[in-house]
């Protein structure tokens, strides 16, 4: 009976197909075929399906042999030059790391340089294989990577997943898919006089480059420069921060493991840690071709001065005082925006270079924002298993408390937090209360100095005009990132986006320009130069301009005309001849060009 039913269903389906007016839909066939073929082309040009990543293992991060809580967690220990590592959220002792000496830095640079000689000859396909394998390892080991980051920097696992894994995976994927396009020789236009030439710009490896990175994201800040540097054909030395050097060996082994998996020299990648008095040996080293610095303005002055001794170019990212500008037209979307403001301010306990440091609100939304944010901030709990993790140390606690007290004394309203926090379970941990300050004004210190902590400040604009909003947003000397929130149809939205002084702007979102690998960097006190994206990759290269004969095979080449040859027969005749050449090439009207041609003939 079942077989008869199936036969009957097949017959019915066949009859329906015969009756179906397929010719009425034949016009869809060509677009459908084009869509399928285009999709296949797009897929296979952006992925190497048959080139699967290789799996590899690296030794797990070494854990301390005994559990010990330090009485005074600090990186400096009397009687030794070793760096003491600790868990900022608990005060747990993690280990000691020996800092590099000048001789050790010399060896690291020499080893990277030797490996780079061979690596520079690899193809983009070979480099993609390494990055694809690295990406696979990061995805398969993300929990362990986050745990190590949490122990070394005090952030929660959620913050580590967002700030360590997601952005690193994006940087790897972007470089795999788009890196070669950015570094292929690019054609450039010529002009009338040089129409027989063809021009290209080649992007060639620099050699060994260096990166001095901050402590707030120990995995991403170390791996990020490595990804771009090795894809551009360079070797690299990364100087990690003394605050988070415990994880550096493990994270470096992840990058090196991908090289080893494909038969390349792991010494191409070097990581070091040293005390400040030794860092100058790296930043002025003649074996370094480029420096990326992520840190503070005062330290950057020393780095730039040191690099100038060997004329090493520097890209500097120096933090910011990022403003989130809320327009009146954002009112219907405030619930979603408040969620973004909370994440943008308190992610990684506020230790985020593109974190939201100021909320500049138009008068129509200001009071609503205060009312919505006050209970949210007061409801935040502290701890690795709660909402907000620890800060990396207590070095900034007194400064932050002073900034808050100064603001309150000047008229600001303290609605939440404002001081350091003693965790009941982890009294040796470094916690600062999530803080909310309303009625902050542009002249207050806290509105101009980077907090780099869990402090949310609200500033009311005098009016809803773009000019008034921008006068507050652009007041500090910083200019790294910004975000603007409002209706797409609001004319003020475009005006604020255009007028805000920053290296990147997210519209109705927070910091997404970094999450999609746009060029990243700032203006003014936030530094100069860019990393990430095409501009970042090309910045790690020697831009070689190549001008060649287009028709050399026909014998069409540059020849010095007789009036300009040495010895010069007549300066007057030679000058008039070249004047005619200039006129032919650059005169603005056809009549002038014809006159220039006649002058060339007369004096030729």
mmCIF file of N, CA, C and O in Angstrom, residues 21-80:
data_model
loop_
_atom_site.group_PDB
_atom_site.id
_atom_site.type_symbol
_atom_site.label_atom_id
_atom_site.label_comp_id
_atom_site.label_asym_id
_atom_site.label_seq_id
_atom_site.Cartn_x
_atom_site.Cartn_y
_atom_site.Cartn_z
ATOM 1 N N UNK A 21 3.080 26.859 -15.090
ATOM 2 C CA UNK A 21 3.422 27.791 -16.200
ATOM 3 C C UNK A 21 4.876 28.255 -16.111
ATOM 4 O O UNK A 21 5.166 29.412 -15.822
ATOM 5 N N UNK A 22 5.799 27.319 -16.337
ATOM 6 C CA UNK A 22 7.217 27.621 -16.146
ATOM 7 C C UNK A 22 7.709 28.728 -17.071
ATOM 8 O O UNK A 22 8.589 29.524 -16.708
ATOM 9 N N UNK A 23 7.102 28.810 -18.277
ATOM 10 C CA UNK A 23 7.573 29.829 -19.223
ATOM 11 C C UNK A 23 7.224 31.241 -18.766
ATOM 12 O O UNK A 23 7.827 32.213 -19.225
ATOM 13 N N UNK A 24 6.250 31.337 -17.861
ATOM 14 C CA UNK A 24 5.924 32.650 -17.324
ATOM 15 C C UNK A 24 7.035 33.182 -16.412
ATOM 16 O O UNK A 24 7.098 34.374 -16.123
ATOM 17 N N UNK A 25 7.907 32.267 -15.956
ATOM 18 C CA UNK A 25 8.972 32.647 -15.026
ATOM 19 C C UNK A 25 10.370 32.507 -15.638
ATOM 20 O O UNK A 25 11.360 32.599 -14.941
ATOM 21 N N UNK A 26 10.384 32.256 -16.956
ATOM 22 C CA UNK A 26 11.684 32.033 -17.596
ATOM 23 C C UNK A 26 12.589 33.264 -17.500
ATOM 24 O O UNK A 26 13.818 33.161 -17.515
ATOM 25 N N UNK A 27 11.981 34.452 -17.363
ATOM 26 C CA UNK A 27 12.770 35.682 -17.282
ATOM 27 C C UNK A 27 13.632 35.710 -16.022
ATOM 28 O O UNK A 27 14.592 36.473 -15.938
ATOM 29 N N UNK A 28 13.301 34.876 -15.021
ATOM 30 C CA UNK A 28 14.086 34.836 -13.794
ATOM 31 C C UNK A 28 15.322 33.949 -13.918
ATOM 32 O O UNK A 28 16.206 33.990 -13.058
ATOM 33 N N UNK A 29 15.384 33.148 -14.970
ATOM 34 C CA UNK A 29 16.472 32.173 -15.079
ATOM 35 C C UNK A 29 17.836 32.845 -15.152
ATOM 36 O O UNK A 29 18.764 32.470 -14.418
ATOM 37 N N UNK A 30 17.980 33.842 -16.019
ATOM 38 C CA UNK A 30 19.292 34.482 -16.192
ATOM 39 C C UNK A 30 19.759 35.187 -14.912
ATOM 40 O O UNK A 30 20.891 34.965 -14.475
ATOM 41 N N UNK A 31 18.899 36.026 -14.267
ATOM 42 C CA UNK A 31 19.345 36.639 -12.999
ATOM 43 C C UNK A 31 19.691 35.611 -11.933
ATOM 44 O O UNK A 31 20.638 35.787 -11.160
ATOM 45 N N UNK A 32 18.906 34.485 -11.900
ATOM 46 C CA UNK A 32 19.173 33.453 -10.905
ATOM 47 C C UNK A 32 20.524 32.787 -11.151
ATOM 48 O O UNK A 32 21.308 32.575 -10.225
ATOM 49 N N UNK A 33 20.806 32.479 -12.411
ATOM 50 C CA UNK A 33 22.090 31.866 -12.744
ATOM 51 C C UNK A 33 23.232 32.815 -12.411
ATOM 52 O O UNK A 33 24.257 32.413 -11.844
ATOM 53 N N UNK A 34 23.073 34.098 -12.741
ATOM 54 C CA UNK A 34 24.116 35.094 -12.444
ATOM 55 C C UNK A 34 24.358 35.208 -10.943
ATOM 56 O O UNK A 34 25.501 35.334 -10.484
ATOM 57 N N UNK A 35 23.252 35.166 -10.177
ATOM 58 C CA UNK A 35 23.385 35.264 -8.716
ATOM 59 C C UNK A 35 24.161 34.085 -8.155
ATOM 60 O O UNK A 35 25.060 34.245 -7.315
ATOM 61 N N UNK A 36 23.822 32.880 -8.628
ATOM 62 C CA UNK A 36 24.503 31.670 -8.140
ATOM 63 C C UNK A 36 25.974 31.685 -8.534
ATOM 64 O O UNK A 36 26.865 31.444 -7.707
ATOM 65 N N UNK A 37 26.251 31.990 -9.803
ATOM 66 C CA UNK A 37 27.647 32.014 -10.275
ATOM 67 C C UNK A 37 28.425 33.106 -9.545
ATOM 68 O O UNK A 37 29.563 32.900 -9.112
ATOM 69 N N UNK A 38 27.811 34.289 -9.409
ATOM 70 C CA UNK A 38 28.476 35.378 -8.699
ATOM 71 C C UNK A 38 28.781 35.026 -7.258
ATOM 72 O O UNK A 38 29.850 35.337 -6.735
ATOM 73 N N UNK A 39 27.819 34.351 -6.618
ATOM 74 C CA UNK A 39 28.040 33.924 -5.233
ATOM 75 C C UNK A 39 29.182 32.947 -5.113
ATOM 76 O O UNK A 39 30.001 33.027 -4.192
ATOM 77 N N UNK A 40 29.248 32.005 -6.066
ATOM 78 C CA UNK A 40 30.349 31.029 -6.051
ATOM 79 C C UNK A 40 31.692 31.715 -6.281
ATOM 80 O O UNK A 40 32.689 31.393 -5.613
ATOM 81 N N UNK A 41 31.718 32.661 -7.228
ATOM 82 C CA UNK A 41 32.971 33.395 -7.484
ATOM 83 C C UNK A 41 33.386 34.179 -6.246
ATOM 84 O O UNK A 41 34.549 34.163 -5.842
ATOM 85 N N UNK A 42 32.421 34.861 -5.624
ATOM 86 C CA UNK A 42 32.724 35.648 -4.433
ATOM 87 C C UNK A 42 33.247 34.757 -3.318
ATOM 88 O O UNK A 42 34.218 35.100 -2.630
ATOM 89 N N UNK A 43 32.627 33.592 -3.156
ATOM 90 C CA UNK A 43 33.051 32.695 -2.081
ATOM 91 C C UNK A 43 34.469 32.194 -2.311
ATOM 92 O O UNK A 43 35.313 32.252 -1.417
ATOM 93 N N UNK A 44 34.742 31.717 -3.521
ATOM 94 C CA UNK A 44 36.035 31.097 -3.771
ATOM 95 C C UNK A 44 37.162 32.116 -3.945
ATOM 96 O O UNK A 44 38.331 31.772 -3.850
ATOM 97 N N UNK A 45 36.822 33.388 -4.199
ATOM 98 C CA UNK A 45 37.881 34.404 -4.240
ATOM 99 C C UNK A 45 38.174 34.964 -2.860
ATOM 100 O O UNK A 45 39.176 35.644 -2.668
ATOM 101 N N UNK A 46 37.320 34.696 -1.900
ATOM 102 C CA UNK A 46 37.545 35.193 -0.541
ATOM 103 C C UNK A 46 37.910 34.071 0.431
ATOM 104 O O UNK A 46 38.193 34.324 1.591
ATOM 105 N N UNK A 47 37.878 32.851 -0.023
ATOM 106 C CA UNK A 47 38.288 31.737 0.828
ATOM 107 C C UNK A 47 39.076 30.737 -0.003
ATOM 108 O O UNK A 47 38.858 30.603 -1.206
ATOM 109 N N UNK A 48 39.985 30.069 0.615
ATOM 110 C CA UNK A 48 40.716 28.985 -0.028
ATOM 111 C C UNK A 48 40.181 27.683 0.559
ATOM 112 O O UNK A 48 40.686 27.166 1.570
ATOM 113 N N UNK A 49 39.146 27.164 -0.050
ATOM 114 C CA UNK A 49 38.431 26.028 0.523
ATOM 115 C C UNK A 49 39.341 24.820 0.701
ATOM 116 O O UNK A 49 39.282 24.108 1.703
ATOM 117 N N UNK A 50 40.184 24.583 -0.299
ATOM 118 C CA UNK A 50 41.017 23.377 -0.262
ATOM 119 C C UNK A 50 42.254 23.560 0.611
ATOM 120 O O UNK A 50 42.971 22.609 0.868
ATOM 121 N N UNK A 51 42.499 24.766 1.043
ATOM 122 C CA UNK A 51 43.681 25.047 1.861
ATOM 123 C C UNK A 51 43.248 25.143 3.326
ATOM 124 O O UNK A 51 43.125 26.223 3.884
ATOM 125 N N UNK A 52 43.000 24.023 3.925
ATOM 126 C CA UNK A 52 42.477 24.009 5.281
ATOM 127 C C UNK A 52 43.593 24.286 6.279
ATOM 128 O O UNK A 52 44.750 23.936 6.065
ATOM 129 N N UNK A 53 43.262 24.939 7.406
ATOM 130 C CA UNK A 53 44.278 25.257 8.411
ATOM 131 C C UNK A 53 44.828 23.994 9.071
ATOM 132 O O UNK A 53 44.158 22.958 9.130
ATOM 133 N N UNK A 54 46.049 24.123 9.556
ATOM 134 C CA UNK A 54 46.679 23.018 10.277
ATOM 135 C C UNK A 54 46.500 23.240 11.767
ATOM 136 O O UNK A 54 46.622 24.350 12.262
ATOM 137 N N UNK A 55 46.232 22.161 12.454
ATOM 138 C CA UNK A 55 46.072 22.265 13.894
ATOM 139 C C UNK A 55 47.414 22.067 14.578
ATOM 140 O O UNK A 55 48.224 21.246 14.161
ATOM 141 N N UNK A 56 47.630 22.827 15.619
ATOM 142 C CA UNK A 56 48.870 22.719 16.374
ATOM 143 C C UNK A 56 48.577 22.979 17.843
ATOM 144 O O UNK A 56 47.511 23.492 18.197
ATOM 145 N N UNK A 57 49.485 22.608 18.681
ATOM 146 C CA UNK A 57 49.333 22.828 20.114
ATOM 147 C C UNK A 57 50.510 23.630 20.630
ATOM 148 O O UNK A 57 51.605 23.590 20.057
ATOM 149 N N UNK A 58 50.283 24.363 21.682
ATOM 150 C CA UNK A 58 51.351 25.101 22.358
ATOM 151 C C UNK A 58 51.232 24.792 23.850
ATOM 152 O O UNK A 58 50.150 24.458 24.340
ATOM 153 N N UNK A 59 52.329 24.891 24.577
ATOM 154 C CA UNK A 59 52.251 24.633 26.021
ATOM 155 C C UNK A 59 51.269 25.593 26.691
ATOM 156 O O UNK A 59 51.224 26.778 26.370
ATOM 157 N N UNK A 60 50.497 25.066 27.619
ATOM 158 C CA UNK A 60 49.548 25.908 28.352
ATOM 159 C C UNK A 60 50.292 26.914 29.214
ATOM 160 O O UNK A 60 51.463 26.715 29.565
ATOM 161 N N UNK A 61 49.628 28.010 29.520
ATOM 162 C CA UNK A 61 50.224 29.013 30.388
ATOM 163 C C UNK A 61 50.599 28.387 31.734
ATOM 164 O O UNK A 61 49.775 27.732 32.372
ATOM 165 N N UNK A 62 51.825 28.587 32.129
ATOM 166 C CA UNK A 62 52.296 28.012 33.390
ATOM 167 C C UNK A 62 51.614 28.687 34.577
ATOM 168 O O UNK A 62 51.641 29.904 34.716
ATOM 169 N N UNK A 63 51.004 27.889 35.426
ATOM 170 C CA UNK A 63 50.321 28.400 36.597
ATOM 171 C C UNK A 63 51.262 28.374 37.808
ATOM 172 O O UNK A 63 52.200 27.581 37.857
ATOM 173 N N UNK A 64 51.043 29.246 38.779
ATOM 174 C CA UNK A 64 51.893 29.215 39.972
ATOM 175 C C UNK A 64 51.770 27.888 40.712
ATOM 176 O O UNK A 64 50.689 27.276 40.739
ATOM 177 N N UNK A 65 52.888 27.435 41.287
ATOM 178 C CA UNK A 65 52.903 26.150 41.973
ATOM 179 C C UNK A 65 52.054 26.166 43.235
ATOM 180 O O UNK A 65 51.472 25.153 43.611
ATOM 181 N N UNK A 66 51.993 27.285 43.910
ATOM 182 C CA UNK A 66 51.169 27.387 45.109
ATOM 183 C C UNK A 66 50.310 28.640 45.044
ATOM 184 O O UNK A 66 50.683 29.643 44.455
ATOM 185 N N UNK A 67 49.143 28.539 45.638
ATOM 186 C CA UNK A 67 48.225 29.683 45.651
ATOM 187 C C UNK A 67 48.636 30.626 46.776
ATOM 188 O O UNK A 67 48.688 30.238 47.945
ATOM 189 N N UNK A 68 48.945 31.861 46.406
ATOM 190 C CA UNK A 68 49.380 32.832 47.398
ATOM 191 C C UNK A 68 48.814 34.198 47.060
ATOM 192 O O UNK A 68 48.926 34.666 45.926
ATOM 193 N N UNK A 69 48.216 34.851 48.052
ATOM 194 C CA UNK A 69 47.708 36.208 47.891
ATOM 195 C C UNK A 69 48.763 37.169 48.429
ATOM 196 O O UNK A 69 49.218 37.041 49.572
ATOM 197 N N UNK A 70 49.167 38.097 47.588
ATOM 198 C CA UNK A 70 50.192 39.057 47.987
ATOM 199 C C UNK A 70 49.617 40.101 48.938
ATOM 200 O O UNK A 70 48.480 40.555 48.774
ATOM 201 N N UNK A 71 50.404 40.485 49.920
ATOM 202 C CA UNK A 71 49.965 41.536 50.835
ATOM 203 C C UNK A 71 49.905 42.890 50.129
ATOM 204 O O UNK A 71 49.015 43.701 50.391
ATOM 205 N N UNK A 72 50.868 43.098 49.212
ATOM 206 C CA UNK A 72 50.931 44.368 48.493
ATOM 207 C C UNK A 72 51.228 44.082 47.022
ATOM 208 O O UNK A 72 52.382 44.115 46.598
ATOM 209 N N UNK A 73 50.203 43.752 46.234
ATOM 210 C CA UNK A 73 50.440 43.421 44.831
ATOM 211 C C UNK A 73 51.074 44.593 44.074
ATOM 212 O O UNK A 73 50.495 45.671 43.974
ATOM 213 N N UNK A 74 52.257 44.378 43.544
ATOM 214 C CA UNK A 74 52.968 45.403 42.787
ATOM 215 C C UNK A 74 53.970 44.708 41.886
ATOM 216 O O UNK A 74 54.416 43.591 42.186
ATOM 217 N N UNK A 75 54.318 45.367 40.785
ATOM 218 C CA UNK A 75 55.236 44.714 39.848
ATOM 219 C C UNK A 75 56.684 44.814 40.292
ATOM 220 O O UNK A 75 57.530 44.049 39.835
ATOM 221 N N UNK A 76 56.993 45.752 41.178
ATOM 222 C CA UNK A 76 58.360 45.926 41.660
ATOM 223 C C UNK A 76 58.534 45.251 43.012
ATOM 224 O O UNK A 76 57.726 45.448 43.925
ATOM 225 N N UNK A 77 59.603 44.463 43.121
ATOM 226 C CA UNK A 77 59.884 43.749 44.355
ATOM 227 C C UNK A 77 61.281 44.135 44.827
ATOM 228 O O UNK A 77 62.241 44.070 44.048
ATOM 229 N N UNK A 78 61.444 44.548 46.079
ATOM 230 C CA UNK A 78 62.774 44.907 46.585
ATOM 231 C C UNK A 78 63.753 43.733 46.494
ATOM 232 O O UNK A 78 63.396 42.581 46.733
ATOM 233 N N UNK A 79 64.986 44.039 46.101
ATOM 234 C CA UNK A 79 66.029 43.032 46.082
ATOM 235 C C UNK A 79 66.144 42.244 44.798
ATOM 236 O O UNK A 79 66.964 41.321 44.707
ATOM 237 N N UNK A 80 65.326 42.545 43.785
ATOM 238 C CA UNK A 80 65.416 41.825 42.510
ATOM 239 C C UNK A 80 64.991 42.744 41.372
ATOM 240 O O UNK A 80 64.195 43.669 41.568
#
